[in-house]
XYZ file of C-alpha atoms in Angstrom:
565
model
C 103.943 194.557 -68.771
C 104.919 191.094 -68.079
C 108.540 191.454 -67.120
C 109.120 188.067 -68.349
C 109.505 189.484 -71.650
C 113.138 190.769 -70.820
C 115.336 188.101 -71.528
C 118.852 188.443 -71.034
C 119.045 187.543 -74.802
C 116.922 190.874 -75.935
C 118.649 193.364 -73.608
C 120.601 194.984 -76.670
C 116.550 195.595 -77.776
C 114.746 196.072 -74.572
C 115.288 199.016 -71.820
C 116.079 198.100 -68.537
C 116.610 199.350 -65.033
C 120.150 199.807 -63.510
C 120.407 200.664 -60.286
C 123.470 202.612 -59.144
C 124.446 204.065 -56.183
C 127.770 203.718 -53.889
C 128.444 201.454 -51.299
C 126.060 202.640 -48.709
C 124.129 204.324 -50.730
C 121.357 202.272 -49.422
C 120.758 200.203 -53.151
C 119.527 196.942 -51.296
C 116.828 198.799 -49.533
C 115.093 200.123 -52.279
C 115.373 197.026 -54.140
C 113.858 195.233 -51.133
C 111.328 198.238 -50.309
C 110.113 197.890 -54.471
C 109.982 193.801 -53.886
C 108.643 194.238 -50.277
C 111.017 191.269 -49.234
C 114.003 191.259 -46.843
C 115.969 189.228 -49.589
C 118.999 190.270 -50.370
C 122.669 189.942 -48.770
C 123.699 192.362 -46.281
C 127.538 193.489 -44.836
C 129.863 195.697 -44.852
C 131.654 196.728 -47.847
C 131.416 195.146 -51.563
C 128.311 193.176 -50.940
C 126.810 192.800 -54.266
C 129.195 191.099 -56.650
C 127.836 189.758 -59.786
C 125.140 191.822 -61.420
C 121.348 190.666 -59.459
C 118.409 190.392 -62.728
C 116.019 190.461 -60.802
C 112.637 190.077 -62.297
C 108.809 191.019 -60.648
C 105.987 189.158 -61.611
C 102.914 190.668 -60.479
C 100.341 187.156 -59.166
C 96.640 187.560 -58.183
C 96.083 188.915 -54.390
C 96.385 186.472 -51.810
C 98.666 183.961 -54.606
C 101.820 182.763 -52.652
C 104.746 184.644 -52.937
C 108.080 182.705 -54.852
C 111.236 182.976 -56.337
C 113.415 181.111 -59.042
C 116.691 180.895 -59.615
C 117.754 180.991 -63.462
C 120.228 178.498 -62.871
C 118.197 176.507 -60.670
C 115.104 176.111 -62.739
C 113.301 173.294 -60.735
C 113.318 174.382 -57.641
C 110.766 177.530 -56.124
C 112.150 179.225 -53.294
C 108.800 180.196 -50.621
C 111.667 181.163 -47.777
C 113.201 184.360 -48.697
C 115.645 183.961 -46.299
C 116.949 180.727 -48.712
C 116.941 183.376 -51.546
C 119.825 185.746 -49.941
C 121.586 182.771 -49.071
C 121.871 181.420 -52.468
C 122.343 184.947 -53.950
C 125.437 184.802 -51.954
C 126.437 180.547 -52.798
C 125.662 181.261 -55.964
C 128.481 184.490 -55.960
C 130.817 182.477 -54.396
C 130.661 180.104 -56.832
C 131.309 182.092 -59.402
C 134.153 184.761 -57.346
C 135.159 182.505 -54.511
C 134.854 183.820 -51.139
C 136.802 186.713 -51.608
C 136.187 190.667 -52.729
C 136.461 189.807 -56.033
C 133.386 191.125 -58.299
C 132.102 188.889 -61.692
C 130.828 190.360 -64.741
C 128.742 186.971 -65.132
C 124.932 187.670 -64.166
C 122.646 185.710 -61.627
C 118.664 185.865 -63.082
C 116.249 185.560 -60.082
C 112.562 185.816 -60.869
C 110.264 186.950 -57.884
C 106.122 186.270 -58.109
C 104.731 188.584 -55.712
C 100.544 190.278 -55.179
C 102.555 192.498 -53.737
C 105.221 193.608 -56.533
C 104.753 195.634 -60.002
C 105.557 194.202 -63.397
C 109.267 195.203 -63.121
C 112.751 194.031 -64.171
C 115.283 196.321 -62.271
C 119.281 195.374 -62.517
C 121.134 195.729 -59.214
C 125.043 196.171 -59.772
C 128.164 196.054 -57.651
C 128.202 199.324 -55.514
C 130.582 202.458 -56.903
C 133.539 202.948 -54.218
C 136.720 204.991 -54.229
C 139.019 203.301 -52.677
C 140.193 199.583 -52.293
C 140.274 197.877 -49.145
C 142.004 195.235 -47.429
C 141.367 191.993 -49.729
C 140.708 193.549 -52.918
C 142.865 194.350 -56.228
C 143.890 197.722 -56.908
C 142.139 198.022 -59.500
C 138.512 197.458 -58.151
C 137.642 200.785 -58.407
C 138.209 201.053 -61.872
C 136.896 197.278 -62.148
C 133.393 197.856 -60.184
C 132.689 201.033 -62.942
C 133.676 199.759 -65.692
C 131.204 196.919 -64.546
C 128.173 199.268 -64.327
C 129.412 201.620 -67.480
C 128.473 198.248 -69.566
C 125.207 198.749 -68.758
C 123.705 202.259 -67.810
C 126.374 203.266 -71.579
C 123.331 201.580 -73.807
C 120.998 204.212 -74.494
C 117.992 201.769 -74.118
C 119.183 201.636 -70.491
C 116.977 203.553 -67.594
C 119.622 204.411 -64.942
C 118.214 204.333 -61.106
C 120.611 206.768 -59.351
C 120.373 206.192 -55.825
C 121.960 209.134 -53.355
C 122.038 209.349 -49.464
C 120.417 212.800 -48.486
C 122.590 213.236 -45.957
C 125.318 213.680 -48.385
C 126.022 216.742 -50.339
C 124.292 215.943 -54.136
C 127.254 216.958 -55.861
C 129.655 214.174 -54.617
C 127.397 211.835 -55.143
C 128.781 208.696 -57.434
C 125.611 207.817 -59.356
C 124.723 211.488 -60.054
C 128.538 211.812 -61.348
C 128.428 208.575 -63.303
C 125.054 209.120 -64.525
C 125.638 212.797 -65.588
C 128.532 211.401 -68.441
C 126.847 208.653 -69.587
C 123.170 210.483 -69.801
C 124.306 214.487 -69.761
C 120.626 215.248 -71.044
C 119.080 213.242 -68.146
C 116.116 211.667 -70.009
C 117.565 208.154 -69.044
C 117.830 208.885 -65.553
C 115.571 208.668 -62.295
C 116.616 210.153 -59.590
C 116.131 208.321 -55.784
C 117.069 209.881 -52.098
C 117.772 207.431 -49.426
C 117.957 208.232 -46.284
C 115.539 211.499 -45.945
C 115.278 210.229 -42.223
C 118.621 210.590 -41.188
C 119.307 213.959 -42.346
C 120.032 216.765 -39.612
C 117.752 218.200 -37.440
C 116.598 221.078 -39.619
C 117.658 220.387 -42.628
C 115.781 218.432 -45.599
C 116.340 218.201 -49.331
C 113.884 219.465 -50.862
C 116.118 221.547 -53.441
C 116.702 218.081 -54.688
C 113.919 216.510 -54.497
C 112.054 219.696 -56.327
C 114.629 219.701 -58.990
C 116.325 223.302 -57.658
C 119.858 221.664 -57.250
C 120.311 218.941 -59.961
C 117.279 218.794 -62.832
C 116.435 215.408 -64.059
C 114.283 215.129 -67.176
C 112.227 212.773 -64.554
C 111.346 213.739 -60.849
C 113.339 212.784 -57.848
C 112.047 210.644 -55.235
C 112.743 210.572 -51.710
C 112.946 206.892 -50.187
C 112.653 206.122 -46.208
C 113.957 202.452 -45.456
C 114.277 200.413 -42.968
C 116.321 201.522 -40.000
C 118.917 199.347 -38.284
C 116.747 198.817 -35.696
C 114.000 197.835 -37.866
C 116.387 195.333 -39.953
C 117.612 193.592 -36.789
C 114.313 193.162 -34.959
C 113.010 191.852 -38.653
C 110.330 194.141 -39.378
C 108.122 193.055 -41.986
C 108.775 194.878 -45.373
C 104.952 195.612 -45.421
C 105.185 196.935 -42.094
C 108.176 199.169 -43.104
C 105.725 200.353 -46.327
C 103.436 201.787 -43.892
C 106.037 203.530 -42.368
C 107.231 205.012 -44.395
C 103.959 206.236 -46.598
C 103.184 207.694 -42.317
C 106.792 209.377 -42.651
C 105.757 211.338 -45.844
C 102.186 211.932 -45.211
C 102.791 213.428 -41.587
C 105.830 215.188 -42.103
C 106.305 219.093 -42.731
C 108.980 219.095 -44.964
C 107.854 216.876 -47.318
C 103.634 216.446 -47.134
C 102.931 218.310 -50.072
C 104.600 215.527 -52.269
C 103.765 212.156 -50.317
C 101.602 211.539 -53.050
C 104.925 211.127 -55.157
C 107.211 209.813 -52.579
C 108.224 206.589 -51.470
C 108.861 202.934 -52.338
C 105.466 202.475 -53.670
C 105.251 205.064 -56.273
C 109.336 204.861 -57.360
C 107.649 200.755 -58.216
C 104.796 202.140 -59.926
C 106.609 205.055 -61.752
C 109.625 203.174 -63.104
C 106.907 200.308 -64.392
C 105.039 202.657 -65.902
C 108.138 204.695 -67.736
C 109.354 200.913 -68.640
C 105.532 199.863 -70.634
C 105.822 203.140 -72.323
C 109.400 202.876 -73.625
C 108.674 199.610 -74.371
C 105.536 200.543 -76.203
C 107.341 202.707 -78.458
C 110.018 200.043 -79.302
C 107.208 197.074 -79.920
C 108.271 196.993 -83.479
C 111.354 196.354 -83.080
C 111.156 194.198 -80.669
C 108.214 192.072 -82.376
C 110.979 191.355 -85.156
C 113.771 190.122 -82.950
C 111.520 187.566 -80.884
C 110.135 186.622 -83.887
C 113.594 186.027 -84.912
C 114.571 184.373 -82.316
C 111.547 182.055 -82.647
C 112.485 181.229 -85.975
C 116.015 180.409 -85.181
C 115.006 178.012 -82.227
C 112.405 176.110 -83.985
C 114.656 175.292 -86.439
C 117.092 173.837 -84.477
C 114.208 172.108 -82.323
C 113.595 170.476 -85.782
C 117.336 169.953 -86.016
C 117.505 168.012 -82.736
C 114.027 166.562 -83.062
C 111.484 166.177 -81.075
C 110.651 163.843 -78.361
C 110.755 160.337 -78.993
C 107.641 158.464 -78.059
C 106.773 156.015 -75.489
C 104.695 152.879 -76.996
C 106.980 150.302 -79.514
C 104.850 151.261 -82.760
C 105.383 154.328 -82.838
C 109.475 153.527 -81.734
C 109.375 151.269 -84.653
C 107.782 153.641 -86.986
C 110.829 156.291 -85.464
C 113.315 153.554 -86.063
C 112.052 153.091 -89.938
C 112.088 156.830 -90.876
C 115.523 156.953 -89.317
C 116.581 153.894 -91.590
C 115.029 155.835 -94.850
C 116.489 158.811 -94.241
C 120.039 157.177 -93.868
C 119.238 155.089 -97.310
C 117.787 158.174 -99.493
C 121.280 160.031 -98.400
C 123.320 157.005 -99.604
C 121.483 156.750 -102.231
C 121.817 160.371 -103.671
C 125.591 159.270 -103.704
C 125.293 157.253 -105.665
C 122.681 158.476 -108.064
C 124.983 161.829 -108.259
C 122.881 164.110 -105.858
C 125.695 164.363 -103.391
C 129.309 163.820 -104.172
C 131.018 160.616 -103.518
C 129.725 157.873 -106.467
C 131.481 159.533 -109.108
C 134.768 157.433 -107.629
C 132.884 154.309 -108.688
C 132.926 155.598 -111.992
C 136.769 156.521 -111.415
C 137.326 153.022 -110.625
C 136.154 152.067 -114.144
C 137.379 154.329 -116.363
C 141.117 154.838 -115.223
C 142.124 152.113 -112.414
C 140.686 148.898 -114.501
C 141.852 150.330 -117.663
C 145.508 151.517 -116.235
C 145.972 147.831 -114.912
C 144.594 145.972 -117.888
C 147.655 148.147 -119.779
C 150.224 147.183 -117.657
C 149.353 142.998 -117.687
C 152.407 141.537 -118.699
C 151.096 139.566 -121.933
C 154.864 140.567 -123.770
C 156.413 138.785 -121.682
C 154.087 136.187 -121.563
C 153.896 135.645 -125.377
C 157.571 135.940 -126.202
C 158.787 133.179 -128.692
C 161.156 131.672 -125.612
C 157.879 131.692 -123.468
C 155.674 130.457 -126.015
C 158.133 127.522 -127.161
C 158.515 126.746 -123.486
C 155.228 126.650 -122.931
C 154.176 124.781 -126.259
C 157.142 122.063 -125.493
C 155.947 121.445 -122.205
C 152.434 120.986 -123.283
C 152.825 118.435 -126.048
C 155.212 115.949 -124.330
C 156.879 113.238 -126.022
C 153.900 112.890 -128.483
C 153.886 115.094 -131.440
C 151.074 117.078 -132.673
C 149.846 116.739 -135.847
C 148.021 120.210 -137.133
C 148.546 122.434 -134.261
C 149.232 122.335 -130.672
C 146.390 122.604 -129.081
C 147.562 122.041 -125.320
C 150.220 124.870 -125.746
C 146.913 126.780 -126.882
C 145.274 125.787 -124.040
C 147.390 126.526 -121.745
C 149.031 129.900 -123.542
C 145.817 131.255 -123.195
C 144.657 130.036 -119.686
C 147.843 131.814 -118.500
C 147.157 134.467 -119.773
C 143.557 134.845 -119.055
C 144.703 134.506 -115.168
C 146.141 137.902 -115.751
C 143.219 139.393 -115.796
C 141.932 138.396 -112.288
C 144.052 140.622 -110.278
C 142.385 143.559 -112.072
C 139.170 142.335 -112.084
C 139.468 141.690 -108.248
C 140.906 145.325 -107.686
C 138.586 146.680 -109.041
C 135.924 144.555 -106.594
C 138.235 145.918 -104.370
C 138.179 149.678 -105.080
C 133.989 150.047 -105.333
C 133.495 147.802 -101.934
C 135.617 150.684 -100.231
C 134.000 152.880 -102.390
C 130.686 151.736 -100.797
C 131.794 151.480 -97.482
C 133.455 155.504 -97.535
C 129.899 156.437 -98.975
C 128.272 154.637 -95.782
C 129.817 156.318 -93.268
C 129.903 159.517 -95.081
C 126.076 158.921 -95.369
C 125.588 157.895 -91.638
C 127.317 161.068 -90.363
C 125.231 163.187 -93.136
C 122.287 162.043 -91.321
C 121.134 164.488 -89.088
C 118.406 162.899 -87.814
C 120.618 159.644 -86.673
C 123.402 161.835 -84.587
C 120.737 162.216 -81.608
C 120.364 158.718 -81.520
C 124.537 157.247 -80.911
C 123.115 153.846 -80.561
C 120.498 153.378 -83.061
C 123.548 155.703 -85.761
C 125.819 152.648 -84.474
C 123.562 149.569 -85.068
C 123.044 150.942 -88.743
C 126.504 151.628 -89.724
C 127.547 147.918 -88.409
C 123.800 146.441 -90.275
C 125.096 148.431 -93.774
C 128.860 147.585 -93.428
C 128.045 143.930 -93.008
C 125.620 143.832 -95.852
C 128.751 144.874 -97.855
C 130.495 142.045 -96.784
C 128.384 139.670 -98.301
C 128.436 141.292 -101.772
C 131.775 140.858 -103.096
C 131.264 136.987 -103.450
C 128.549 137.268 -105.873
C 130.803 139.620 -108.641
C 133.393 136.539 -108.298
C 131.218 134.183 -109.594
C 129.359 136.395 -112.333
C 132.883 138.284 -113.153
C 135.739 135.779 -112.917
C 137.271 136.048 -116.356
C 139.174 132.553 -116.195
C 135.774 131.360 -116.361
C 135.118 132.933 -119.939
C 134.339 130.722 -122.303
C 135.413 132.257 -126.106
C 136.304 129.619 -129.472
C 139.558 129.678 -129.664
C 140.283 126.817 -132.503
C 140.220 128.828 -135.206
C 143.840 129.956 -133.689
C 145.025 126.128 -133.974
C 147.084 126.942 -136.925
C 151.258 127.847 -137.541
C 154.240 128.017 -136.241
C 155.582 129.608 -133.114
C 155.967 132.995 -133.811
C 152.102 132.625 -135.494
C 151.058 131.178 -132.148
C 151.699 133.622 -130.025
C 150.699 136.221 -132.589
C 147.054 134.503 -132.379
C 147.422 134.137 -128.358
C 147.893 137.911 -128.377
C 145.011 138.795 -130.616
C 142.829 136.568 -128.754
C 143.610 137.951 -125.302
C 143.150 141.189 -127.023
C 140.158 140.455 -127.628
C 139.040 139.202 -124.043
C 140.238 142.293 -122.758
C 138.261 144.505 -124.636
C 135.161 142.082 -123.532
C 136.356 142.254 -119.826
C 136.607 145.952 -119.593
C 132.879 146.095 -120.562
C 132.154 143.225 -118.654
C 133.434 144.079 -115.397
C 132.053 146.823 -114.929
C 129.021 145.904 -115.650
C 129.015 142.876 -112.946
C 130.243 145.280 -110.420
C 127.530 147.189 -110.789
C 125.018 144.814 -111.046
C 126.171 142.369 -108.066
C 127.640 144.751 -105.966
C 126.010 148.989 -106.501
C 122.664 147.722 -107.625
C 122.496 145.396 -104.665
C 123.904 147.899 -102.456
C 121.709 150.530 -103.404
C 117.818 148.365 -103.245
C 118.936 146.023 -100.557
C 121.268 147.286 -97.954
C 119.186 147.608 -94.805
C 117.078 144.827 -96.023
C 118.353 142.045 -93.075
C 118.459 145.149 -90.424
C 115.053 145.974 -91.579
C 113.506 141.890 -90.378
C 115.709 142.237 -87.488
C 114.251 145.201 -86.392
C 110.735 144.042 -86.841
C 111.616 141.189 -84.063
C 112.513 143.217 -81.512
C 110.261 144.174 -78.067
C 109.648 147.344 -76.958
C 112.418 147.485 -74.294
C 115.213 147.005 -77.046
C 113.699 149.489 -79.329
C 113.749 152.382 -76.842
C 117.544 151.247 -76.103
C 118.236 151.945 -79.987
C 116.193 154.976 -79.262
C 118.497 156.036 -76.055
C 119.360 159.828 -77.200
C 122.554 161.711 -75.994
C 122.019 163.008 -72.714
C 123.458 166.191 -73.458
C 121.200 166.844 -76.669
C 118.028 165.890 -74.055
C 119.087 168.347 -72.385
C 119.801 170.532 -75.262
C 116.678 170.427 -76.584
C 114.899 171.083 -73.241
C 116.223 174.204 -72.396
C 115.491 175.231 -76.260
C 111.454 174.172 -75.764
C 111.764 176.280 -72.265
C 113.071 179.584 -74.136
C 110.990 179.234 -77.114
C 107.839 178.998 -74.924
C 109.248 181.964 -73.313
C 109.711 183.947 -76.371
C 106.354 182.774 -77.655
C 104.651 184.278 -74.195
C 106.876 187.043 -74.999
C 104.935 187.324 -78.279
C 101.582 187.193 -77.278
C 102.375 189.420 -74.108
C 103.927 192.336 -76.485
C 100.656 191.518 -78.954
C 98.325 192.123 -76.370
C 99.717 195.551 -75.106
C 99.921 196.285 -79.236
C 96.264 195.749 -79.198
C 95.532 197.752 -76.021
C 96.897 200.763 -77.176
């Protein structure tokens, strides 16, 4: 089945084939033989310094071979010498030009008619000693990295051992025996059969007498150093390998089950068998990942349309989304609107109680105001001008609490605008439009208090105070105090009504009306500028879409395998 389903995020669920061997065991040559291409860095010491996740995809006969790296998604390599260089360069980008290692994998996909569908993980070669330029911990570091892969119960171990060394000293077999003592997950590969001493062979190993595994051993004959130096084609090398086993007096009877081509088919078939058995759990994991990605795509939003009409529609929908959240705050669906009630229920009554009417209507103050108001003309019945001045002076005290209520509600409305802007998830992908809506909403709020002042000016109250025009000074103070108390109770009810009518109701009904008018006048280019997304978000959406497509392709591939059973 397609190896594309074997994604890094699915390694915990999907079986993988880890290539394990000591340095100079022929690991790289085995991989190149399976691929049929010379593409891996070569040299002495530690050449593989980062895990290489190699995904092979079989294509139609006659199609062009090419390679792609996950870190270079838009670049296709047809020159495999450049693939080798990119592996080296990408390794150096993480580890530097040193002999250090890194657990961060490189992901490489190769598409070719000459491969089978298979995923292999090439790991750094096991070593016994640190050489110059390497830390003393390099031996433990490499083994620790390899163990993180081969200890997983779903990891298939491809243990590479050179035939010209005693199998008992094989680093790969030693490690495989520790993590897979039953041998159920281990495939043994013997390289360098053609380099064994004359008169000796590896039949005891290949036929399972020296060390038995649950799967058959496979012998490999890689290109010689002379062939590598001459750039002998890998397809030619495969043919030479087939001829070697077919004509060998030692291995001729095993020739149908020897060689890199047989190894690749064996691994691919086994991998498919294991995956088939795990289809239900794999499908469940992939469906969960698809649901999460689709949810994230909904959160990120779909790509913006290019025509002006669709862009205007998108902007209006975003405005309505913000307006809906703002109204929910005011109506109680979201927290915050209750603070307006707090202004009227707590702040306004407290401010009214603190007004200095006792001082304003004291006997001394009343006498002074009345005397100053009447001047040299004595009043005949009651000091009408004195009453008027006392009442007007008292009413002016109400202006402070009234204006404070207006300001407090104005502040709450601005806070609710700020919160609503932040809670409108759809707006986060358009910072320019988000800022424009916030500015328009705040500007609309700045025009509202002027209307409140006209409707709720306590000094403009017109109550009949002529019945108060009787009595001496002590009664004058008492009468005005009673009158002011009635006014206070009246304003305690009318100020909230005026504020709600002129501020809250207006904000709720027409907060963005002017903005809608201005938006309707904008042309395509101006609309596009408002919908200018954050580049990081656009890149995130692109990556999400690619991953979603890949997961869906994986699900389809798994479904096809499931139905084919």
